[in-house]
Tab-separated table of C-alpha atoms and ligand atoms in Angstrom:
chain	number	residue	atom	x	y	z
A	185	UNK	CA	-29.601	1.169	-16.873
A	186	UNK	CA	-28.705	4.355	-15.100
A	187	UNK	CA	-28.183	7.715	-16.769
A	188	UNK	CA	-24.518	7.708	-15.796
A	189	UNK	CA	-21.757	7.080	-18.345
A	190	UNK	CA	-20.472	4.213	-16.127
A	191	UNK	CA	-21.696	2.109	-13.253
A	192	UNK	CA	-18.168	2.314	-11.799
A	193	UNK	CA	-15.291	4.614	-12.585
A	194	UNK	CA	-11.927	3.760	-11.074
A	195	UNK	CA	-9.233	6.341	-10.583
A	196	UNK	CA	-5.894	4.547	-10.605
A	197	UNK	CA	-4.715	1.479	-12.520
A	198	UNK	CA	-2.661	-0.267	-9.842
A	199	UNK	CA	-3.340	-3.589	-8.143
A	200	UNK	CA	-6.506	-2.591	-6.237
A	201	UNK	CA	-8.037	-0.494	-9.012
A	202	UNK	CA	-7.473	-2.991	-11.773
A	203	UNK	CA	-8.792	-5.866	-9.676
A	204	UNK	CA	-11.941	-3.924	-8.762
A	205	UNK	CA	-12.487	-2.865	-12.379
A	206	UNK	CA	-12.112	-6.345	-13.822
A	207	UNK	CA	-14.291	-8.094	-11.295
A	208	UNK	CA	-16.963	-5.431	-11.449
A	209	UNK	CA	-17.053	-5.780	-15.247
A	210	UNK	CA	-17.313	-9.516	-14.891
A	211	UNK	CA	-20.375	-8.960	-12.741
A	212	UNK	CA	-21.897	-7.013	-15.630
A	213	UNK	CA	-21.002	-3.442	-14.614
A	214	UNK	CA	-20.032	-0.813	-17.205
A	215	UNK	CA	-16.629	0.218	-15.992
A	216	UNK	CA	-14.175	3.038	-16.810
A	217	UNK	CA	-10.688	3.411	-15.417
A	218	UNK	CA	-8.131	6.219	-15.695
A	219	UNK	CA	-4.370	5.937	-15.103
A	220	UNK	CA	-1.958	8.838	-15.493
A	221	UNK	CA	1.220	6.734	-15.655
A	222	UNK	CA	1.652	3.061	-16.483
A	223	UNK	CA	-0.924	0.321	-15.819
A	224	UNK	CA	0.182	-1.888	-12.952
A	225	UNK	CA	0.822	0.893	-10.482
A	226	UNK	CA	3.331	0.863	-7.602
A	227	UNK	CA	3.553	-2.931	-7.302
A	228	UNK	CA	4.272	-3.726	-10.901
A	229	UNK	CA	6.076	-0.646	-12.090
A	230	UNK	CA	8.111	0.664	-9.144
A	231	UNK	CA	7.495	-1.615	-6.243
A	232	UNK	CA	7.131	-5.320	-5.392
A	233	UNK	CA	7.882	-6.746	-8.823
A	234	UNK	CA	11.010	-4.841	-9.878
A	235	UNK	CA	12.186	-4.961	-6.239
A	236	UNK	CA	11.971	-8.796	-6.167
A	237	UNK	CA	13.827	-9.023	-9.501
A	238	UNK	CA	16.637	-6.901	-7.998
A	239	UNK	CA	16.608	-9.055	-4.876
A	240	UNK	CA	17.110	-12.169	-7.068
A	241	UNK	CA	19.942	-10.371	-8.871
A	242	UNK	CA	21.658	-9.433	-5.617
A	243	UNK	CA	21.378	-12.994	-4.205
A	244	UNK	CA	23.768	-14.434	-6.780
A	245	UNK	CA	26.671	-12.960	-4.854
A	246	UNK	CA	25.814	-15.172	-1.852
A	247	UNK	CA	25.325	-18.188	-4.104
A	248	UNK	CA	28.740	-17.614	-5.766
A	249	UNK	CA	30.372	-17.197	-2.329
A	250	UNK	CA	28.739	-20.294	-0.896
A	251	UNK	CA	29.421	-22.410	-3.945
A	252	UNK	CA	33.068	-23.032	-2.996
A	253	UNK	CA	31.985	-24.990	0.099
A	254	UNK	CA	30.130	-27.328	-2.239
A	255	UNK	CA	33.182	-27.991	-4.455
A	256	UNK	CA	32.614	-25.350	-7.132
A	257	UNK	CA	35.519	-23.334	-8.447
A	258	UNK	CA	34.202	-20.238	-10.126
A	259	UNK	CA	36.098	-17.660	-12.135
A	260	UNK	CA	35.901	-13.947	-11.478
A	261	UNK	CA	32.187	-12.975	-11.703
A	262	UNK	CA	31.306	-9.566	-13.161
A	263	UNK	CA	28.026	-7.735	-12.892
A	264	UNK	CA	26.437	-5.251	-15.295
A	265	UNK	CA	23.916	-2.885	-13.738
A	266	UNK	CA	22.745	-1.542	-17.136
A	267	UNK	CA	21.978	-5.113	-18.310
A	268	UNK	CA	19.976	-5.771	-15.158
A	269	UNK	CA	18.039	-2.501	-15.498
A	270	UNK	CA	17.260	-3.290	-19.155
A	271	UNK	CA	16.139	-6.866	-18.354
A	272	UNK	CA	13.972	-5.620	-15.515
A	273	UNK	CA	12.415	-3.003	-17.777
A	274	UNK	CA	11.540	-5.630	-20.372
A	275	UNK	CA	9.688	-7.672	-17.742
A	276	UNK	CA	7.846	-4.647	-16.373
A	277	UNK	CA	6.744	-3.646	-19.881
A	278	UNK	CA	5.485	-7.166	-20.479
A	279	UNK	CA	3.468	-7.108	-17.261
A	280	UNK	CA	2.095	-3.665	-18.105
A	281	UNK	CA	0.835	-5.135	-21.366
A	282	UNK	CA	-0.764	-8.034	-19.484
A	283	UNK	CA	-2.629	-5.565	-17.283
A	284	UNK	CA	-3.837	-3.654	-20.346
A	285	UNK	CA	-5.076	-6.815	-22.012
A	286	UNK	CA	-6.840	-8.049	-18.846
A	287	UNK	CA	-8.788	-4.764	-18.704
A	288	UNK	CA	-9.524	-4.789	-22.409
A	289	UNK	CA	-10.734	-8.382	-22.343
A	290	UNK	CA	-12.988	-7.584	-19.378
A	291	UNK	CA	-14.540	-4.719	-21.333
A	292	UNK	CA	-13.183	-1.948	-19.140
A	293	UNK	CA	-12.743	1.402	-20.923
A	294	UNK	CA	-9.248	2.756	-20.098
A	295	UNK	CA	-8.626	6.492	-20.185
A	296	UNK	CA	-5.065	7.887	-20.068
A	297	UNK	CA	-4.694	10.735	-17.604
A	298	UNK	CA	-5.017	11.812	-13.964
A	299	UNK	CA	-8.522	11.697	-12.611
A	300	UNK	CA	-9.973	14.385	-10.382
A	301	UNK	CA	-13.268	14.315	-8.499
A	302	UNK	CA	-15.648	17.078	-9.540
A	303	UNK	CA	-18.495	15.954	-7.338
A	304	UNK	CA	-19.914	12.711	-5.875
A	305	UNK	CA	-20.682	11.321	-9.363
A	306	UNK	CA	-18.385	13.224	-11.734
A	307	UNK	CA	-14.726	12.675	-12.684
A	308	UNK	CA	-12.588	14.956	-14.777
A	309	UNK	CA	-9.658	13.515	-16.743
A	310	UNK	CA	-7.936	16.394	-18.466
A	311	UNK	CA	-10.653	18.139	-20.536
A	312	UNK	CA	-12.963	15.094	-20.424
A	313	UNK	CA	-15.802	14.634	-17.940
A	314	UNK	CA	-17.280	11.252	-17.001
A	315	UNK	CA	-20.266	10.511	-14.768
A	316	UNK	CA	-20.538	7.340	-12.750
A	317	UNK	CA	-22.959	5.841	-10.271
A	318	UNK	CA	-19.991	4.800	-8.142
A	319	UNK	CA	-16.436	5.968	-8.015
A	320	UNK	CA	-13.420	4.066	-6.691
A	321	UNK	CA	-10.283	5.853	-5.647
A	322	UNK	CA	-7.267	3.621	-5.976
A	323	UNK	CA	-4.443	6.173	-6.559
A	324	UNK	CA	-1.979	4.638	-4.095
A	325	UNK	CA	0.884	6.508	-2.467
A	326	UNK	CA	4.072	8.299	-3.262
A	327	UNK	CA	7.426	8.311	-1.413
A	328	UNK	CA	7.708	10.879	1.357
A	329	UNK	CA	10.809	13.079	1.606
A	330	UNK	CA	11.611	14.636	4.985
A	331	UNK	CA	12.670	18.252	4.932
A	332	UNK	CA	16.491	18.304	4.992
A	333	UNK	CA	18.629	21.045	3.477
A	334	UNK	CA	19.793	19.605	0.124
A	335	UNK	CA	17.220	16.805	0.356
A	336	UNK	CA	16.447	17.083	-3.320
A	337	UNK	CA	19.931	15.654	-4.014
A	338	UNK	CA	18.680	12.374	-2.540
A	339	UNK	CA	16.654	9.815	-4.466
A	340	UNK	CA	13.575	7.827	-3.498
A	341	UNK	CA	12.798	4.227	-4.206
A	342	UNK	CA	11.026	5.103	-7.518
A	343	UNK	CA	14.404	6.392	-8.819
A	344	UNK	CA	16.478	3.535	-7.442
A	345	UNK	CA	15.337	1.069	-10.086
A	346	UNK	CA	16.748	3.026	-12.983
A	347	UNK	CA	19.908	4.701	-11.763
A	348	UNK	CA	22.190	5.555	-14.693
A	349	UNK	CA	25.232	4.321	-12.706
A	350	UNK	CA	25.502	1.783	-9.920
A	351	UNK	CA	26.576	3.516	-6.676
A	352	UNK	CA	29.801	2.367	-4.974
A	353	UNK	CA	28.728	3.854	-1.656
A	354	UNK	CA	25.057	4.181	-0.727
A	355	UNK	CA	23.378	5.835	2.235
A	356	UNK	CA	19.881	4.708	3.016
A	357	UNK	CA	17.790	6.797	5.339
A	358	UNK	CA	14.983	5.018	7.210
A	359	UNK	CA	14.531	1.694	8.950
A	360	UNK	CA	11.379	0.217	7.390
A	361	UNK	CA	10.599	-2.211	4.579
A	362	UNK	CA	12.099	-0.222	1.733
A	363	UNK	CA	15.261	0.733	3.665
A	364	UNK	CA	16.195	-2.844	4.583
A	365	UNK	CA	15.184	-4.338	1.218
A	366	UNK	CA	17.251	-1.827	-0.773
A	367	UNK	CA	20.163	-2.168	1.702
A	368	UNK	CA	20.174	-5.926	0.825
A	369	UNK	CA	19.961	-5.260	-2.905
A	370	UNK	CA	22.718	-2.636	-3.080
A	371	UNK	CA	24.917	-4.571	-0.692
A	372	UNK	CA	24.454	-7.804	-2.618
A	373	UNK	CA	25.264	-6.103	-5.892
A	374	UNK	CA	28.492	-4.762	-4.486
A	375	UNK	CA	27.796	-1.339	-3.054
A	376	UNK	CA	29.064	-0.333	0.364
A	377	UNK	CA	25.828	0.345	2.290
A	378	UNK	CA	25.112	2.440	5.401
A	379	UNK	CA	21.602	2.487	6.853
A	380	UNK	CA	20.861	5.620	8.857
A	381	UNK	CA	17.827	5.321	11.163
A	382	UNK	CA	16.497	7.736	13.758
A	383	UNK	CA	15.819	5.005	16.345
A	384	UNK	CA	17.853	2.108	17.682
A	385	UNK	CA	16.766	-0.909	15.636
A	386	UNK	CA	15.297	-1.455	12.183
A	387	UNK	CA	11.802	-2.742	11.356
A	388	UNK	CA	9.787	-1.057	14.115
A	389	UNK	CA	6.496	-2.891	14.498
A	390	UNK	CA	7.944	-6.365	13.842
A	391	UNK	CA	8.661	-8.808	16.639
A	392	UNK	CA	11.805	-7.764	18.569
A	393	UNK	CA	13.496	-11.113	17.949
A	394	UNK	CA	12.839	-10.762	14.254
A	395	UNK	CA	14.276	-7.238	14.215
A	396	UNK	CA	17.433	-8.315	15.962
A	397	UNK	CA	17.843	-11.411	13.807
A	398	UNK	CA	17.512	-9.443	10.535
A	399	UNK	CA	19.841	-6.769	11.817
A	400	UNK	CA	22.486	-9.343	12.764
A	401	UNK	CA	22.167	-11.095	9.412
A	402	UNK	CA	22.519	-7.800	7.501
A	403	UNK	CA	25.498	-6.799	9.566
A	404	UNK	CA	27.080	-10.176	8.889
A	405	UNK	CA	26.730	-9.481	5.175
A	406	UNK	CA	28.453	-6.113	5.472
A	407	UNK	CA	25.613	-3.567	5.880
A	408	UNK	CA	26.463	-0.905	8.485
A	409	UNK	CA	23.893	0.743	10.756
A	410	UNK	CA	24.122	4.288	11.957
A	411	UNK	CA	21.427	4.648	14.571
A	412	UNK	CA	19.742	7.319	16.775
A	413	UNK	CA	20.405	10.277	14.519
A	414	UNK	CA	19.358	11.817	11.220
A	415	UNK	CA	20.913	13.742	8.349
A	416	UNK	CA	20.960	17.527	8.841
A	417	UNK	CA	22.356	18.497	5.440
A	418	UNK	CA	23.166	17.048	2.069
A	419	UNK	CA	25.496	18.826	-0.376
A	420	UNK	CA	26.893	17.994	-3.753
A	421	UNK	CA	30.676	17.456	-3.823
A	422	UNK	CA	32.916	18.519	-6.679
A	423	UNK	CA	33.143	14.894	-7.867
A	424	UNK	CA	29.309	14.596	-7.955
A	425	UNK	CA	29.021	12.606	-4.758
A	426	UNK	CA	26.773	13.667	-1.836
A	427	UNK	CA	28.337	15.008	1.318
A	428	UNK	CA	26.047	14.233	4.262
A	429	UNK	CA	26.263	15.700	7.751
A	430	UNK	CA	24.433	13.835	10.520
A	431	UNK	CA	22.894	15.149	13.746
A	432	UNK	CA	25.599	13.407	15.839
A	433	UNK	CA	28.297	15.359	13.976
A	434	UNK	CA	29.519	12.532	11.766
A	435	UNK	CA	29.930	13.227	8.067
A	436	UNK	CA	30.361	11.040	4.974
A	437	UNK	CA	30.408	11.062	1.180
A	438	UNK	CA	28.093	8.795	-0.765
A	439	UNK	CA	27.381	8.133	-4.453
A	440	UNK	CA	23.680	7.971	-3.740
A	441	UNK	CA	21.482	8.891	-0.784
A	442	UNK	CA	18.111	7.136	-0.703
A	443	UNK	CA	15.178	8.353	1.359
A	444	UNK	CA	13.189	5.312	2.437
A	445	UNK	CA	11.183	7.320	4.887
A	446	UNK	CA	7.648	6.095	4.272
A	447	UNK	CA	4.970	6.834	1.701
A	448	UNK	CA	2.049	9.221	1.701
A	449	UNK	CA	-1.294	8.914	-0.065
A	450	UNK	CA	-1.211	10.447	-3.557
A	451	UNK	CA	-4.234	12.677	-3.084
A	452	UNK	CA	-2.951	16.107	-4.165
A	453	UNK	CA	-5.339	17.765	-6.639
A	454	UNK	CA	-7.680	14.771	-6.479
A	455	UNK	CA	-10.670	16.894	-5.619
A	456	UNK	CA	-11.415	15.075	-2.337
A	457	UNK	CA	-12.609	18.224	-0.636
A	458	UNK	CA	-14.796	19.237	-3.600
A	459	UNK	CA	-16.536	15.878	-3.374
A	460	UNK	CA	-16.694	15.926	0.410
A	461	UNK	CA	-14.495	12.864	0.986
A	462	UNK	CA	-13.120	12.839	4.591
A	463	UNK	CA	-9.488	12.127	5.238
A	464	UNK	CA	-7.636	11.257	8.455
A	465	UNK	CA	-4.075	11.568	9.692
A	466	UNK	CA	-1.530	11.847	6.823
A	467	UNK	CA	-4.307	12.575	4.343
A	468	UNK	CA	-5.458	8.936	4.201
A	469	UNK	CA	-9.040	8.427	3.022
A	470	UNK	CA	-11.254	7.131	5.876
A	471	UNK	CA	-13.328	4.131	4.835
A	472	UNK	CA	-15.608	1.562	6.468
A	473	UNK	CA	-15.278	-2.219	6.230
A	474	UNK	CA	-16.889	-2.067	2.734
A	475	UNK	CA	-14.227	0.483	1.610
A	476	UNK	CA	-16.934	3.149	1.413
A	477	UNK	CA	-15.739	6.688	2.132
A	478	UNK	CA	-17.724	9.413	3.901
A	479	UNK	CA	-19.522	9.929	0.574
A	480	UNK	CA	-22.092	7.228	-0.226
A	481	UNK	CA	-21.074	6.843	-3.899
A	482	UNK	CA	-17.285	7.055	-3.420
A	483	UNK	CA	-15.110	4.128	-2.394
A	484	UNK	CA	-11.330	3.805	-1.792
A	485	UNK	CA	-8.941	0.873	-1.648
A	486	UNK	CA	-5.230	0.271	-1.210
A	487	UNK	CA	-2.449	2.587	-0.019
A	488	UNK	CA	-4.599	5.731	-0.269
A	489	UNK	CA	-6.762	4.466	2.666
A	490	UNK	CA	-6.090	4.303	6.377
A	491	UNK	CA	-5.446	0.482	6.360
A	492	UNK	CA	-2.524	-1.875	5.587
A	493	UNK	CA	-0.390	-0.680	2.603
A	494	UNK	CA	0.279	-4.061	0.916
A	495	UNK	CA	-0.579	-5.262	-2.584
A	496	UNK	CA	-2.533	-8.377	-1.607
A	497	UNK	CA	-4.533	-6.274	0.821
A	498	UNK	CA	-5.417	-3.760	-1.946
A	499	UNK	CA	-6.424	-6.765	-4.167
A	500	UNK	CA	-8.665	-8.152	-1.419
A	501	UNK	CA	-10.266	-4.739	-0.859
A	502	UNK	CA	-10.812	-4.072	-4.576
A	503	UNK	CA	-12.290	-7.533	-5.112
A	504	UNK	CA	-14.628	-7.088	-2.154
A	505	UNK	CA	-15.901	-3.723	-3.442
A	506	UNK	CA	-16.664	-5.336	-6.836
A	507	UNK	CA	-18.508	-8.323	-5.255
A	508	UNK	CA	-20.399	-6.188	-2.805
A	509	UNK	CA	-21.494	-3.439	-5.175
A	510	UNK	CA	-21.983	-5.372	-8.419
A	511	UNK	CA	-21.982	-9.059	-7.617
A	512	UNK	CA	-24.694	-9.128	-5.008
A	513	UNK	CA	-22.240	-10.643	-2.533
A	514	UNK	CA	-21.795	-8.186	0.359
A	515	UNK	CA	-18.267	-8.792	1.619
A	516	UNK	CA	-16.652	-6.739	4.398
A	517	UNK	CA	-12.873	-6.900	4.437
A	518	UNK	CA	-11.026	-8.410	7.357
A	519	UNK	CA	-7.495	-7.174	8.067
A	520	UNK	CA	-6.737	-9.639	10.834
A	521	UNK	CA	-3.845	-12.021	10.436
A	522	UNK	CA	-2.495	-10.577	7.196
A	523	UNK	CA	0.775	-12.336	6.536
A	524	UNK	CA	3.719	-10.042	5.764
A	525	UNK	CA	7.224	-10.431	4.382
A	526	UNK	CA	10.289	-8.290	4.182
A	527	UNK	CA	12.616	-9.272	1.341
A	528	UNK	CA	15.653	-8.165	3.220
A	529	UNK	CA	18.733	-10.418	3.247
A	530	UNK	CA	18.128	-12.447	5.394
A	531	UNK	CA	14.405	-12.283	4.664
A	532	UNK	CA	11.732	-12.152	7.338
A	533	UNK	CA	8.090	-13.098	7.332
A	534	UNK	CA	5.321	-13.281	9.888
A	535	UNK	CA	1.638	-13.710	10.497
A	536	UNK	CA	-0.339	-12.694	13.553
A	537	UNK	CA	0.856	-10.987	16.663
A	538	UNK	CA	4.294	-10.030	17.832
A	539	UNK	CA	5.231	-11.183	21.292
A	540	UNK	CA	4.770	-7.586	22.596
A	541	UNK	CA	1.308	-7.284	21.020
A	542	UNK	CA	0.214	-10.606	22.483
A	543	UNK	CA	1.573	-9.729	25.967
A	544	UNK	CA	-0.605	-6.576	25.916
A	545	UNK	CA	-3.728	-8.632	25.179
A	546	UNK	CA	-3.324	-12.055	26.792
A	547	UNK	CA	-2.664	-12.986	30.361
A	548	UNK	CA	-0.239	-15.772	29.866
A	549	UNK	CA	1.773	-16.803	26.834
A	550	UNK	CA	4.014	-19.629	25.812
A	551	UNK	CA	6.900	-18.601	23.545
A	552	UNK	CA	8.658	-21.129	21.390
A	553	UNK	CA	11.855	-19.983	19.668
A	554	UNK	CA	14.462	-21.799	17.661
A	555	UNK	CA	17.630	-20.243	16.305
A	556	UNK	CA	19.574	-22.468	14.000
A	557	UNK	CA	22.012	-22.481	11.105
A	558	UNK	CA	20.121	-23.290	7.876
A	559	UNK	CA	21.448	-26.548	6.501
A	560	UNK	CA	22.467	-24.852	3.229
A	561	UNK	CA	24.965	-22.795	5.186
A	562	UNK	CA	26.746	-25.712	6.819
A	563	UNK	CA	29.098	-26.648	3.954
A	564	UNK	CA	29.460	-23.100	2.825
A	565	UNK	CA	30.503	-22.024	6.306
A	566	UNK	CA	28.182	-19.061	6.467
A	567	UNK	CA	27.756	-18.115	10.152
A	568	UNK	CA	24.229	-16.830	9.956
A	569	UNK	CA	21.424	-18.076	12.128
A	570	UNK	CA	17.759	-18.368	11.104
A	571	UNK	CA	14.916	-17.806	13.498
A	572	UNK	CA	11.547	-19.530	14.011
A	573	UNK	CA	9.197	-18.268	16.712
A	574	UNK	CA	5.660	-19.151	17.830
A	575	UNK	CA	3.656	-16.965	20.169
A	576	UNK	CA	0.968	-19.112	21.842
A	577	UNK	CA	-1.920	-18.213	24.172
A	578	UNK	CA	-1.263	-20.466	27.231
A	579	UNK	CA	-4.976	-20.542	28.086
A	580	UNK	CA	-6.500	-21.598	24.740
A	581	UNK	CA	-3.294	-23.059	23.204
A	582	UNK	CA	-4.023	-20.996	20.024
A	583	UNK	CA	-1.051	-19.939	18.003
A	584	UNK	CA	-1.315	-16.120	17.948
A	585	UNK	CA	1.818	-15.290	16.031
A	586	UNK	CA	4.392	-17.018	13.845
A	587	UNK	CA	7.662	-15.457	12.797
A	588	UNK	CA	10.461	-16.680	10.532
A	589	UNK	CA	13.822	-15.186	9.558
A	590	UNK	CA	16.017	-16.961	6.997
A	591	UNK	CA	15.998	-18.357	3.487
A	592	UNK	CA	12.510	-18.656	1.977
A	593	UNK	CA	10.801	-17.094	4.996
A	594	UNK	CA	7.892	-15.776	2.939
A	595	UNK	CA	7.367	-19.076	1.164
A	596	UNK	CA	7.193	-20.861	4.546
A	597	UNK	CA	4.883	-18.354	6.236
A	598	UNK	CA	2.363	-18.246	3.390
A	599	UNK	CA	1.378	-21.833	4.130
A	600	UNK	CA	1.409	-21.444	7.885
A	601	UNK	CA	-0.735	-18.336	7.562
A	602	UNK	CA	-3.687	-20.594	6.779
A	603	UNK	CA	-3.185	-22.398	10.083
A	604	UNK	CA	-2.870	-19.164	12.110
A	605	UNK	CA	-5.827	-17.613	10.392
A	606	UNK	CA	-7.850	-20.734	11.046
A	607	UNK	CA	-7.090	-20.353	14.767
A	608	UNK	CA	-5.239	-23.676	15.076
A	609	UNK	CA	-3.562	-24.624	18.332
A	610	UNK	CA	0.006	-25.516	19.248
A	611	UNK	CA	-1.277	-29.077	19.680
A	612	UNK	CA	-2.426	-29.046	16.026
A	613	UNK	CA	1.077	-27.913	15.061
A	614	UNK	CA	2.582	-30.722	17.199
A	615	UNK	CA	0.374	-33.313	15.492
A	616	UNK	CA	1.649	-32.235	12.106
A	617	UNK	CA	4.496	-34.339	10.751
A	618	UNK	CA	7.529	-32.354	9.593
A	619	UNK	CA	9.063	-32.455	6.134
A	620	UNK	CA	12.665	-33.468	6.521
A	621	UNK	CA	15.194	-31.987	6.020
A	622	UNK	CA	13.748	-28.490	5.828
A	623	UNK	CA	13.866	-25.338	7.911
A	624	UNK	CA	10.083	-25.197	8.063
A	625	UNK	CA	9.867	-28.431	10.077
A	626	UNK	CA	11.154	-26.475	13.069
A	627	UNK	CA	7.679	-24.925	13.300
A	628	UNK	CA	6.053	-28.278	13.985
A	629	UNK	CA	8.867	-29.733	16.111
A	630	UNK	CA	9.471	-27.042	18.817
A	631	UNK	CA	8.433	-28.718	22.062
A	632	UNK	CA	10.068	-26.685	24.830
A	633	UNK	CA	8.618	-23.267	25.568
A	634	UNK	CA	11.342	-20.750	26.434
A	635	UNK	CA	8.918	-18.438	28.319
B	205	NDP	P1	7.865	2.264	6.426
B	205	NDP	O1	6.725	2.920	7.052
B	205	NDP	O2	8.034	0.766	6.471
B	205	NDP	O3	9.223	2.859	7.016
B	205	NDP	C1	9.468	4.221	7.014
B	205	NDP	C2	10.778	4.479	7.776
B	205	NDP	O4	11.149	5.823	7.618
B	205	NDP	C3	10.602	4.166	9.247
B	205	NDP	O5	11.753	3.585	9.702
B	205	NDP	C4	10.441	5.582	9.827
B	205	NDP	O6	10.936	5.679	11.139
B	205	NDP	C5	11.362	6.392	8.917
B	205	NDP	N1	10.959	7.815	8.847
B	205	NDP	C6	9.726	8.308	8.640
B	205	NDP	N2	9.775	9.665	8.609
B	205	NDP	C7	11.033	10.004	8.828
B	205	NDP	C8	11.713	11.231	8.907
B	205	NDP	N3	11.074	12.391	8.781
B	205	NDP	N4	13.056	11.256	9.108
B	205	NDP	C9	13.742	10.078	9.221
B	205	NDP	N5	13.152	8.840	9.171
B	205	NDP	C10	11.794	8.820	8.913
B	205	NDP	O7	7.885	2.808	4.933
B	205	NDP	P2	8.696	2.377	3.634
B	205	NDP	O8	8.921	3.630	2.935
B	205	NDP	O9	9.834	1.491	3.930
B	205	NDP	O10	7.575	1.502	2.889
B	205	NDP	C11	6.284	2.036	2.656
B	205	NDP	C12	5.275	0.993	2.776
B	205	NDP	O11	5.263	0.200	1.573
B	205	NDP	C13	5.447	0.009	3.917
B	205	NDP	O12	4.887	0.463	5.088
B	205	NDP	C14	4.769	-1.210	3.405
B	205	NDP	O13	3.420	-1.127	3.754
B	205	NDP	C15	4.961	-1.103	1.909
B	205	NDP	N6	6.054	-2.028	1.452
B	205	NDP	C16	5.899	-3.302	1.614
B	205	NDP	C17	6.918	-4.185	1.187
B	205	NDP	C18	6.725	-5.691	1.388
B	205	NDP	O14	5.601	-6.113	1.590
B	205	NDP	N7	7.807	-6.468	1.319
B	205	NDP	C19	8.130	-3.729	0.600
B	205	NDP	C20	8.197	-2.327	0.498
B	205	NDP	C21	7.179	-1.483	0.933
B	205	NDP	P3	10.058	5.302	12.404
B	205	NDP	O15	10.149	3.833	12.533
B	205	NDP	O16	10.736	6.049	13.494
B	205	NDP	O17	8.680	5.825	12.171
């Protein structure tokens, strides 16, 4: 037994912190955890979970529209935003309770309040002081607001889940995950949506075919894109709406303006400098493959680090810290081939390299691409195409990247991610029998390389 109050003290009760705390405790460590807000963190309280619930809500519109092609006659559907917000809140509260019980059952001592590093082994939470042999920082990130005159009249994604009134016209600024996902949600629920992005196509970093396919699908559903410029001012109108002037001179009035312009690590007043923890660009904590910071006793996982900001990645990192430090199972984390999904409408998902990334690293590629109308859309007459794409190394035949746009993209890619991660070849894909009729069978039946 050490002289410290805890073997591990975790700052932040989100996905990564809670996982590390529970698993460390199960390995026999004495664990404390502090959280200033609600247990569950970004993912459960103001991220993945409520977002997906809102995506489900917004998809009913498409189902109602498509139903006629299948013989259904529906009456006038009405939608209640307050009812949806209340139902979402009940589910979030339930999950918050589950997180609390998981920690309690694991024997983790939970302290309410924001933690601050005092030194390499001491944490302050309000007036209380705790000592710990090891400290894990898992405080996540917070939405970033660019400096625009009147920018405080805009909301961020944290606010979008609980708006008192549903907006009739919504401006979304940004072209990343949150921008396209909320565009789909608000559009599906009946708002008129404009996405304003400073470049010329959404989802920078994704495969170019995927970007174009998602953009076309969103346009087909009524989302408008306003590219290559940015807002220069936001003012409140007499009727409470927001008057936005853009750098190209265009102007418009919106009920809500949403900044979806990235997230920054939530490290203000965390005491990183006091403890000597080094940070990199954007204030992200620099860690090694064991999530150890520049200070021997201090670790960091999740969105506060300089790695991939996704919940399952934070879970993997937190679990690995627990196993390595308290389970006698040294486990470096591997961020290769992390599957990703964007719950836009249409949705997109991928694992491995984009075609551009592969071209920069491999001499010769084979590209397989299939664009097709999902069977579900045939009777409903929806003119939207799905996309399946494989990026293959011509020399080894290994599948380097796999990309899907269309219904259930994430559900499809999760399974195929095992194959890509295992380094399987196109010949292995070809030997696999398809499941018919599905969209996913395209991935094992594409025979003709297009490039
Ligand atoms: P992203 O990094 O995905 O996108 C940020 C967007 O904002 C980019 O289009 C960026 O443009 C733009 N931007 C940045 N700064 C400015 C500025 N000053 N003025 C105008 N535009 C700006 O961040 P998000 O906020 O969408 O999401 C944060 C992170 O959360 C994601 O990176 C992802 O890791 C995670 N997330 C994951 C989800 C999922 O797995 N489905 C869902 C939601 C979030 P540019 O491209 O030019 O840099």
